[in-house]
Amino acid sequence: MKNKKYPFLFFLIVLLSTGIGWAQNEKITLHLDNVSLEHVLSKIEEKTAYSFQYSKQVIDVRQKRTIHVDKQTIHNVLETLLKGTSIQYQIKNRQIILSAKKNGKDQYKNVERYNQRP
């Protein structure tokens, strides 16, 4: 009986891991001009399975942003959106955590690239 459980568990792990990889490769199109960062984040949540986590005391979501991307991965969209800001991001499963860069360095960027699948 025990031996029959292992193939099922292996199948479940493979299924779950491919779902996470698929979400990170999902393509996003956005064309927004001079809107709040909060509005852009809301649009990304509407178009994807991701949700954002951040503190309004740390991240100024009222700042105006313009973004034009066609069929880009979540990583490319966030890199474009946050370029020139003091905001960094980290993706954990389907949650995107926004935080302030420390000393002007993006601490999570290397972690994010490591987790990204080809």
PDB file of C-alpha atoms in Angstrom, residues 1-117:
ATOM      1  CA  MET A   1       0.000   0.000   0.000  1.00  0.00           C
ATOM      2  CA  LYS A   2       2.837   2.404   0.814  1.00  0.00           C
ATOM      3  CA  ASN A   3       4.482   1.958  -2.578  1.00  0.00           C
ATOM      4  CA  LYS A   4       1.353   3.157  -4.378  1.00  0.00           C
ATOM      5  CA  LYS A   5       1.445   6.506  -2.565  1.00  0.00           C
ATOM      6  CA  TYR A   6       4.895   7.513  -3.813  1.00  0.00           C
ATOM      7  CA  PRO A   7       4.020   7.747  -7.530  1.00  0.00           C
ATOM      8  CA  PHE A   8       0.973   9.845  -6.640  1.00  0.00           C
ATOM      9  CA  LEU A   9       3.051  12.195  -4.471  1.00  0.00           C
ATOM     10  CA  PHE A  10       5.663  12.515  -7.207  1.00  0.00           C
ATOM     11  CA  PHE A  11       2.954  13.303  -9.765  1.00  0.00           C
ATOM     12  CA  LEU A  12       1.438  15.918  -7.437  1.00  0.00           C
ATOM     13  CA  ILE A  13       4.788  17.623  -6.858  1.00  0.00           C
ATOM     14  CA  VAL A  14       5.519  17.756 -10.581  1.00  0.00           C
ATOM     15  CA  LEU A  15       2.046  19.104 -11.312  1.00  0.00           C
ATOM     16  CA  LEU A  16       2.349  21.864  -8.700  1.00  0.00           C
ATOM     17  CA  SER A  17       5.843  22.896  -9.751  1.00  0.00           C
ATOM     18  CA  THR A  18       4.853  23.213 -13.418  1.00  0.00           C
ATOM     19  CA  GLY A  19       1.907  25.396 -12.408  1.00  0.00           C
ATOM     20  CA  ILE A  20       4.206  27.811 -10.617  1.00  0.00           C
ATOM     21  CA  GLY A  21       6.581  27.907 -13.583  1.00  0.00           C
ATOM     22  CA  TRP A  22       3.701  28.520 -15.977  1.00  0.00           C
ATOM     23  CA  ALA A  23       2.452  31.488 -13.966  1.00  0.00           C
ATOM     24  CA  GLN A  24       5.891  33.117 -14.081  1.00  0.00           C
ATOM     25  CA  ASN A  25       5.974  32.727 -17.870  1.00  0.00           C
ATOM     26  CA  GLU A  26       2.443  34.036 -18.355  1.00  0.00           C
ATOM     27  CA  LYS A  27       2.438  36.974 -20.795  1.00  0.00           C
ATOM     28  CA  ILE A  28       1.034  40.344 -19.753  1.00  0.00           C
ATOM     29  CA  THR A  29       0.027  43.334 -21.871  1.00  0.00           C
ATOM     30  CA  LEU A  30      -0.449  46.754 -20.257  1.00  0.00           C
ATOM     31  CA  HIS A  31      -0.836  50.233 -21.721  1.00  0.00           C
ATOM     32  CA  LEU A  32      -1.303  52.792 -18.949  1.00  0.00           C
ATOM     33  CA  ASP A  33      -0.321  56.471 -18.898  1.00  0.00           C
ATOM     34  CA  ASN A  34       0.272  58.632 -15.835  1.00  0.00           C
ATOM     35  CA  VAL A  35      -1.719  56.486 -13.392  1.00  0.00           C
ATOM     36  CA  SER A  36      -0.974  55.648  -9.767  1.00  0.00           C
ATOM     37  CA  LEU A  37       1.271  52.717  -8.990  1.00  0.00           C
ATOM     38  CA  GLU A  38      -1.655  51.296  -7.032  1.00  0.00           C
ATOM     39  CA  HIS A  39      -3.775  51.309 -10.217  1.00  0.00           C
ATOM     40  CA  VAL A  40      -1.061  49.488 -12.187  1.00  0.00           C
ATOM     41  CA  LEU A  41      -0.722  46.865  -9.450  1.00  0.00           C
ATOM     42  CA  SER A  42      -4.482  46.401  -9.469  1.00  0.00           C
ATOM     43  CA  LYS A  43      -4.465  45.849 -13.249  1.00  0.00           C
ATOM     44  CA  ILE A  44      -1.696  43.269 -12.931  1.00  0.00           C
ATOM     45  CA  GLU A  45      -3.728  41.435 -10.276  1.00  0.00           C
ATOM     46  CA  GLU A  46      -6.772  41.465 -12.583  1.00  0.00           C
ATOM     47  CA  LYS A  47      -4.811  39.997 -15.502  1.00  0.00           C
ATOM     48  CA  THR A  48      -2.835  37.388 -13.567  1.00  0.00           C
ATOM     49  CA  ALA A  49      -3.013  35.027 -10.614  1.00  0.00           C
ATOM     50  CA  TYR A  50      -0.565  37.214  -8.647  1.00  0.00           C
ATOM     51  CA  SER A  51      -1.373  39.391  -5.658  1.00  0.00           C
ATOM     52  CA  PHE A  52       0.768  42.168  -4.205  1.00  0.00           C
ATOM     53  CA  GLN A  53       1.911  42.611  -0.627  1.00  0.00           C
ATOM     54  CA  TYR A  54       3.345  45.951   0.535  1.00  0.00           C
ATOM     55  CA  SER A  55       3.131  48.530   3.269  1.00  0.00           C
ATOM     56  CA  LYS A  56       1.695  51.908   2.255  1.00  0.00           C
ATOM     57  CA  GLN A  57       3.979  53.416   4.887  1.00  0.00           C
ATOM     58  CA  VAL A  58       7.004  52.159   2.948  1.00  0.00           C
ATOM     59  CA  ILE A  59       5.780  52.147  -0.678  1.00  0.00           C
ATOM     60  CA  ASP A  60       4.217  55.312  -2.102  1.00  0.00           C
ATOM     61  CA  VAL A  61       1.511  53.753  -4.264  1.00  0.00           C
ATOM     62  CA  ARG A  62       0.210  57.219  -5.204  1.00  0.00           C
ATOM     63  CA  GLN A  63       3.243  57.917  -7.376  1.00  0.00           C
ATOM     64  CA  LYS A  64       2.388  58.228 -11.064  1.00  0.00           C
ATOM     65  CA  ARG A  65       3.702  55.631 -13.491  1.00  0.00           C
ATOM     66  CA  THR A  66       3.448  55.066 -17.215  1.00  0.00           C
ATOM     67  CA  ILE A  67       3.904  51.568 -18.609  1.00  0.00           C
ATOM     68  CA  HIS A  68       3.570  50.099 -22.089  1.00  0.00           C
ATOM     69  CA  VAL A  69       4.361  46.404 -22.387  1.00  0.00           C
ATOM     70  CA  ASP A  70       3.130  43.779 -24.826  1.00  0.00           C
ATOM     71  CA  LYS A  71       3.129  40.070 -24.007  1.00  0.00           C
ATOM     72  CA  GLN A  72       5.843  40.295 -21.344  1.00  0.00           C
ATOM     73  CA  THR A  73       6.568  38.029 -18.375  1.00  0.00           C
ATOM     74  CA  ILE A  74       5.789  39.247 -14.873  1.00  0.00           C
ATOM     75  CA  HIS A  75       9.515  39.774 -14.317  1.00  0.00           C
ATOM     76  CA  ASN A  76       9.856  42.034 -17.346  1.00  0.00           C
ATOM     77  CA  VAL A  77       6.710  43.965 -16.416  1.00  0.00           C
ATOM     78  CA  LEU A  78       7.945  44.576 -12.876  1.00  0.00           C
ATOM     79  CA  GLU A  79      11.438  45.530 -14.050  1.00  0.00           C
ATOM     80  CA  THR A  80       9.888  48.077 -16.439  1.00  0.00           C
ATOM     81  CA  LEU A  81       7.376  49.356 -13.893  1.00  0.00           C
ATOM     82  CA  LEU A  82       9.846  49.780 -11.043  1.00  0.00           C
ATOM     83  CA  LYS A  83      12.809  51.084 -13.056  1.00  0.00           C
ATOM     84  CA  GLY A  84      14.036  54.358 -11.597  1.00  0.00           C
ATOM     85  CA  THR A  85      12.250  53.859  -8.264  1.00  0.00           C
ATOM     86  CA  SER A  86      13.513  52.812  -4.851  1.00  0.00           C
ATOM     87  CA  ILE A  87      11.213  49.783  -4.907  1.00  0.00           C
ATOM     88  CA  GLN A  88      12.319  46.168  -5.164  1.00  0.00           C
ATOM     89  CA  TYR A  89      10.223  43.051  -5.548  1.00  0.00           C
ATOM     90  CA  GLN A  90      10.328  39.401  -4.629  1.00  0.00           C
ATOM     91  CA  ILE A  91       8.015  36.712  -5.965  1.00  0.00           C
ATOM     92  CA  LYS A  92       7.010  33.871  -3.658  1.00  0.00           C
ATOM     93  CA  ASN A  93       4.601  31.497  -5.365  1.00  0.00           C
ATOM     94  CA  ARG A  94       1.746  33.771  -6.455  1.00  0.00           C
ATOM     95  CA  GLN A  95       2.543  36.684  -4.157  1.00  0.00           C
ATOM     96  CA  ILE A  96       4.696  39.643  -5.114  1.00  0.00           C
ATOM     97  CA  ILE A  97       6.245  41.418  -2.158  1.00  0.00           C
ATOM     98  CA  LEU A  98       7.227  45.054  -2.675  1.00  0.00           C
ATOM     99  CA  SER A  99       9.733  46.699  -0.366  1.00  0.00           C
ATOM    100  CA  ALA A 100      12.165  49.595  -0.317  1.00  0.00           C
ATOM    101  CA  LYS A 101      15.661  49.017  -1.656  1.00  0.00           C
ATOM    102  CA  LYS A 102      18.295  49.243   1.032  1.00  0.00           C
ATOM    103  CA  ASN A 103      21.303  51.421   0.246  1.00  0.00           C
ATOM    104  CA  GLY A 104      20.045  51.743  -3.307  1.00  0.00           C
ATOM    105  CA  LYS A 105      20.632  48.049  -4.004  1.00  0.00           C
ATOM    106  CA  ASP A 106      18.068  45.526  -5.141  1.00  0.00           C
ATOM    107  CA  GLN A 107      18.483  42.707  -2.621  1.00  0.00           C
ATOM    108  CA  TYR A 108      15.850  40.429  -4.119  1.00  0.00           C
ATOM    109  CA  LYS A 109      16.806  40.685  -7.767  1.00  0.00           C
ATOM    110  CA  ASN A 110      19.313  37.830  -7.609  1.00  0.00           C
ATOM    111  CA  VAL A 111      16.894  35.645  -5.664  1.00  0.00           C
ATOM    112  CA  GLU A 112      14.197  36.356  -8.235  1.00  0.00           C
ATOM    113  CA  ARG A 113      16.388  35.459 -11.187  1.00  0.00           C
ATOM    114  CA  TYR A 114      17.424  32.255  -9.458  1.00  0.00           C
ATOM    115  CA  ASN A 115      13.779  31.228  -9.056  1.00  0.00           C
ATOM    116  CA  GLN A 116      12.854  32.057 -12.651  1.00  0.00           C
ATOM    117  CA  ARG A 117      12.578  29.138 -15.022  1.00  0.00           C
TER     118      ARG A 117
END
